[in-house]
Tab-separated table of C-alpha atoms and ligand atoms in Angstrom:
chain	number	residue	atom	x	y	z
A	198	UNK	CA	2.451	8.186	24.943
A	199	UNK	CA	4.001	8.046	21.241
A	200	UNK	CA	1.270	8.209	18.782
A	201	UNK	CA	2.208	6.072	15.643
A	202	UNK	CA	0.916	5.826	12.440
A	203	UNK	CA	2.237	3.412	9.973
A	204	UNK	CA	1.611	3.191	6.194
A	205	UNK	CA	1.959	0.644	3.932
A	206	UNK	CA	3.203	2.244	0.743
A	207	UNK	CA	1.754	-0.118	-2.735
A	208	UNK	CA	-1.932	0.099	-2.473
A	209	UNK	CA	-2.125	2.437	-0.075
A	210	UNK	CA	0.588	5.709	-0.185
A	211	UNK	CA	1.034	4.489	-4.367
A	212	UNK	CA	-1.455	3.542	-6.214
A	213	UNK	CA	-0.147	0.828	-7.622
A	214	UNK	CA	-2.795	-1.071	-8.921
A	215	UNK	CA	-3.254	1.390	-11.287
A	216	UNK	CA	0.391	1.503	-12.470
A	217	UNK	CA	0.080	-2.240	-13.153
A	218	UNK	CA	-3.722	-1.617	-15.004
A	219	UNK	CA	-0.803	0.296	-17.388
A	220	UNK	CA	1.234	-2.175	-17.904
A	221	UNK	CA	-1.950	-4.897	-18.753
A	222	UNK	CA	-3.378	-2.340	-21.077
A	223	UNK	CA	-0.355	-0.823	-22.891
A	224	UNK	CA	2.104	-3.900	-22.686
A	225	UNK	CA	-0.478	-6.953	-22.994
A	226	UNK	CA	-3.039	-4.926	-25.066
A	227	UNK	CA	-5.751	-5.556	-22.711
A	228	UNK	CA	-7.233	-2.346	-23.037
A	229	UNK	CA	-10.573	-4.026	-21.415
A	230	UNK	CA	-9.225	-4.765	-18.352
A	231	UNK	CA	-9.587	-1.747	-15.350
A	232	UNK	CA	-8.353	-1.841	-11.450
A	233	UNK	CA	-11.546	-3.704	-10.548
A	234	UNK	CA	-10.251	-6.772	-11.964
A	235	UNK	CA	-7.715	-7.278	-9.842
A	236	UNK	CA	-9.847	-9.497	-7.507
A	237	UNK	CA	-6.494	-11.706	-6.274
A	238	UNK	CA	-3.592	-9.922	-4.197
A	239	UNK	CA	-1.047	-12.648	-5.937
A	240	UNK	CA	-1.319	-11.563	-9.333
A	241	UNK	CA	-0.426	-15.549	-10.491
A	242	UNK	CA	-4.061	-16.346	-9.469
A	243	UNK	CA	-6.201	-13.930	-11.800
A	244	UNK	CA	-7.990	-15.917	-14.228
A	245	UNK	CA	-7.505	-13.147	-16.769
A	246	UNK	CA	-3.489	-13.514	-17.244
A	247	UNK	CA	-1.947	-16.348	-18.777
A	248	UNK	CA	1.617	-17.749	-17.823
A	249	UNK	CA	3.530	-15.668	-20.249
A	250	UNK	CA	1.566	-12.147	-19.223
A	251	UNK	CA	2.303	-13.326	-15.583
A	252	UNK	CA	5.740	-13.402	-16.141
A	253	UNK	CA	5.655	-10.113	-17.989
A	254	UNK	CA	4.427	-8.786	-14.893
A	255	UNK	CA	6.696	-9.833	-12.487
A	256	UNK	CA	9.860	-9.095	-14.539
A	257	UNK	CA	7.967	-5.417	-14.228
A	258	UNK	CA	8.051	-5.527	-10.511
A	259	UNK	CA	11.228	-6.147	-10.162
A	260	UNK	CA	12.240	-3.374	-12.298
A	261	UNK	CA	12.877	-0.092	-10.424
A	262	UNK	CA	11.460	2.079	-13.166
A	263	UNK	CA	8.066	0.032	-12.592
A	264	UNK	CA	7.704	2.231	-9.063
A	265	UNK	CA	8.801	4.883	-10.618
A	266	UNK	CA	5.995	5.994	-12.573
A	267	UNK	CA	3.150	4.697	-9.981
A	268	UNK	CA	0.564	7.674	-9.251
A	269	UNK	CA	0.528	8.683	-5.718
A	270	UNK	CA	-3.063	7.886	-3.323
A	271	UNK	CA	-5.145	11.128	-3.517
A	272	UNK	CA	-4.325	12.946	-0.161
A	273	UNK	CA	-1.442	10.874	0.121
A	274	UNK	CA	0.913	14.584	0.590
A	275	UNK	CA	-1.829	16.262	2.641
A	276	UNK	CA	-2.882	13.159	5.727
A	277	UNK	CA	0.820	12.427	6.135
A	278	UNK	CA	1.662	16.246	6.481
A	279	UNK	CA	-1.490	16.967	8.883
A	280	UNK	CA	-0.743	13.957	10.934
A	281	UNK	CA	3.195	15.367	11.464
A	282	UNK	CA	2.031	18.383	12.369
A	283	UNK	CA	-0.168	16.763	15.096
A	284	UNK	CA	2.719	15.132	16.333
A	285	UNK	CA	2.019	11.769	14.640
A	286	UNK	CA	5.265	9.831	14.182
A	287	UNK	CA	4.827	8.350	10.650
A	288	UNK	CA	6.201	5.061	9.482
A	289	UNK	CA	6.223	3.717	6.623
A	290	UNK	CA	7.073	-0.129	6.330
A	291	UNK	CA	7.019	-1.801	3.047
A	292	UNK	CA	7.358	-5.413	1.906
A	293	UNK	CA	9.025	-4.205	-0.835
A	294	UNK	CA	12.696	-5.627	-1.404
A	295	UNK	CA	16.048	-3.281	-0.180
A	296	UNK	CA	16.901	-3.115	-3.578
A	297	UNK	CA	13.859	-0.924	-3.916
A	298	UNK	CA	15.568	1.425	-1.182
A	299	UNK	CA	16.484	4.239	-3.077
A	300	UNK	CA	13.711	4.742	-5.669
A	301	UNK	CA	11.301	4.407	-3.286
A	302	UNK	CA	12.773	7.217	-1.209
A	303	UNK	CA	13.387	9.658	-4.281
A	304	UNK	CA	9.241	8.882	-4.982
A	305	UNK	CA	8.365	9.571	-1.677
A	306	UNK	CA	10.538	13.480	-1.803
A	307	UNK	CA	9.532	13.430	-5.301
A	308	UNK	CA	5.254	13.534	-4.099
A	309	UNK	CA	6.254	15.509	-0.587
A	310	UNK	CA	4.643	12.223	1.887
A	311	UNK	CA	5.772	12.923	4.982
A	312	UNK	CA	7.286	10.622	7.195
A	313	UNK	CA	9.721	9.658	10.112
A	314	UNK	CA	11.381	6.670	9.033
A	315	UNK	CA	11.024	4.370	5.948
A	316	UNK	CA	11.640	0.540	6.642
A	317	UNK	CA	11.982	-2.306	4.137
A	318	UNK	CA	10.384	-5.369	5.912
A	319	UNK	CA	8.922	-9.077	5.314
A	320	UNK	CA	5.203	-8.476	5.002
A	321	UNK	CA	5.183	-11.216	7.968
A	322	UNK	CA	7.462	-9.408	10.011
A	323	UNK	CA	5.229	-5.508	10.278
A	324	UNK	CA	3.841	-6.159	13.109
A	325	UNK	CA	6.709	-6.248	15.075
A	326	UNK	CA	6.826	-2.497	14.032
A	327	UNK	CA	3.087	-2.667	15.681
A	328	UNK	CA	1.905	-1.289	19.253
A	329	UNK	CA	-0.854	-2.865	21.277
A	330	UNK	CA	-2.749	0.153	22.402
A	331	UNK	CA	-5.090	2.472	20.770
A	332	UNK	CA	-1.910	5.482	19.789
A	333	UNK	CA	-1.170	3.093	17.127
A	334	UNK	CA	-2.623	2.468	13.542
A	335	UNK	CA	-1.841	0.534	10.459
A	336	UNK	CA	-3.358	1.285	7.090
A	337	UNK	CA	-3.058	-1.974	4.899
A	338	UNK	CA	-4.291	-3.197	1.505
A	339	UNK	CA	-3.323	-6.857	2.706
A	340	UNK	CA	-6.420	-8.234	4.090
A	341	UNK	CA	-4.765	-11.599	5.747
A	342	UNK	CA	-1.883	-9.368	7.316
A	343	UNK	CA	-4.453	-7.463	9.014
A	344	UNK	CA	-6.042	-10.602	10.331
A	345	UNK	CA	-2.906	-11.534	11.891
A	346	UNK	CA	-2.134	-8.486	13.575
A	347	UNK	CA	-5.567	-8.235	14.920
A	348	UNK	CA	-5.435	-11.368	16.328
A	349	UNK	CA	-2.001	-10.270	18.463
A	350	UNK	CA	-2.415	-6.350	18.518
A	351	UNK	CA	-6.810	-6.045	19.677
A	352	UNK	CA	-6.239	-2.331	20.814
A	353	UNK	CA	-4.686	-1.052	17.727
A	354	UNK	CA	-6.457	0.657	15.101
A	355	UNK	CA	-6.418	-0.808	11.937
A	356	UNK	CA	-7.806	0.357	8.545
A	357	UNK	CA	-7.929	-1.185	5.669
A	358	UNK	CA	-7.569	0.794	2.014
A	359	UNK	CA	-10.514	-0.264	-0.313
A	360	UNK	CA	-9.261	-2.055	-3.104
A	361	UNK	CA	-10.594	-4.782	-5.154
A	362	UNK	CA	-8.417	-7.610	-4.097
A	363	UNK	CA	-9.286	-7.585	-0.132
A	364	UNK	CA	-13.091	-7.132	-0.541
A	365	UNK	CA	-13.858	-10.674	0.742
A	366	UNK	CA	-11.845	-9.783	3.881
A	367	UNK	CA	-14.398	-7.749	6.867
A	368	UNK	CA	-11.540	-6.496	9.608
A	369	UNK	CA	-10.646	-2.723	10.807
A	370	UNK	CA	-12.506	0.035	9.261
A	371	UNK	CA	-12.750	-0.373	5.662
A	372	UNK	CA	-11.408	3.390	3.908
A	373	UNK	CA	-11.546	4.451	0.512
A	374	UNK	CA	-9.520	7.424	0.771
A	375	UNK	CA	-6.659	8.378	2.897
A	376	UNK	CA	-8.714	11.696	4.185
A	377	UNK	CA	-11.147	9.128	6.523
A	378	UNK	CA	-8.270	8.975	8.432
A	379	UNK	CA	-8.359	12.291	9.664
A	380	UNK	CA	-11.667	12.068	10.262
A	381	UNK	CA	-11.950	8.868	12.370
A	382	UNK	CA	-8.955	9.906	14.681
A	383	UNK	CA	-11.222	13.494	15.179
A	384	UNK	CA	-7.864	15.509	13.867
B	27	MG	MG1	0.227	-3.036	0.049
């Protein structure tokens, strides 16, 4: 049987909450404000931005340079290249747009994150990339994805990176580094 991990990339592979904590402090001069604030996953719903710095923000996402510059996940290089070598087929699915194609790919070579295949998809449509038995895991910042794939896919695995935005969610085992991984699947 094909063993299959797959990855979500932003808050998970990149560490992306952190790249936008840049943009907050150095752009909005919020120098106060750290990763822990980010308490919402839709960034329109944190009490701490108003409607222009909101806007800021997006325009920032949608900029390719934005994903550029995001730090990599500690371990990120090292899990991806042990689980390869274990015979792990690694996917990565992302909800982030086509357009992001080809930056995301250089980032990827750029950090050495190994992988099989790298697919652009609607957050609601992973889990047709998902397999109902226990070779399969997800790792997910998304807490309400996960409850939605649970709900259809019991056997699979599912983990769930620590961040500040899905603490009110309980589902999959919660990890707060990539290495757990490793350790939970006994590689
Ligand atoms: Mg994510």
């Amino acid at each position: 049987m094909k063993k299959i991990g797959l990855f979500d990339i932003d808050g998970v592979i990149a560490d992306t909450g952190k790249a936008m904590i840049d943009i907050v402090q150095n752009d909005l001069n919020k120098k106060w404000v750290s990763v822990e604030d980010i308490v919402e996953y839709d960034v329109t719903k944190l009490s701490w931005l108003n409607n222009h710095e909101i806007e800021h923000l997006l325009t920032k996402f949608c900029q390719p340079e934005f994903y550029y510059y995001i730090p990599p996940m500690p371990y990120a290089a090292e899990v991806t290249d042990i689980l390869r070598q274990k015979g792990w087929e690694i996917i990565l699915v992302t909800a982030r747009p086509p357009f992001l194609y080809d930056i995301t790919l250089y980032w990827l070579k750029k950090y050495s994150i190994h992988f099989n295949s790298l697919i652009s998809s609607r957050p609601e449509e992973k889990i047709n990339y998902c397999v109902n038995n226990d070779k399969c895991f997800l790792v997910e910042d998304r807490g309400d994805l996960l409850l939605q794939i649970e709900e259809k896919m019991p056997q699979m695995k599912l983990f769930i990176y620590d961040q500040p935005w899905n603490r009110r969610i309980n589902i999959g085992k919660r990890i707060k580094t990539l290495k757990e991984i490793v350790e939970v699947l006994g590689i």
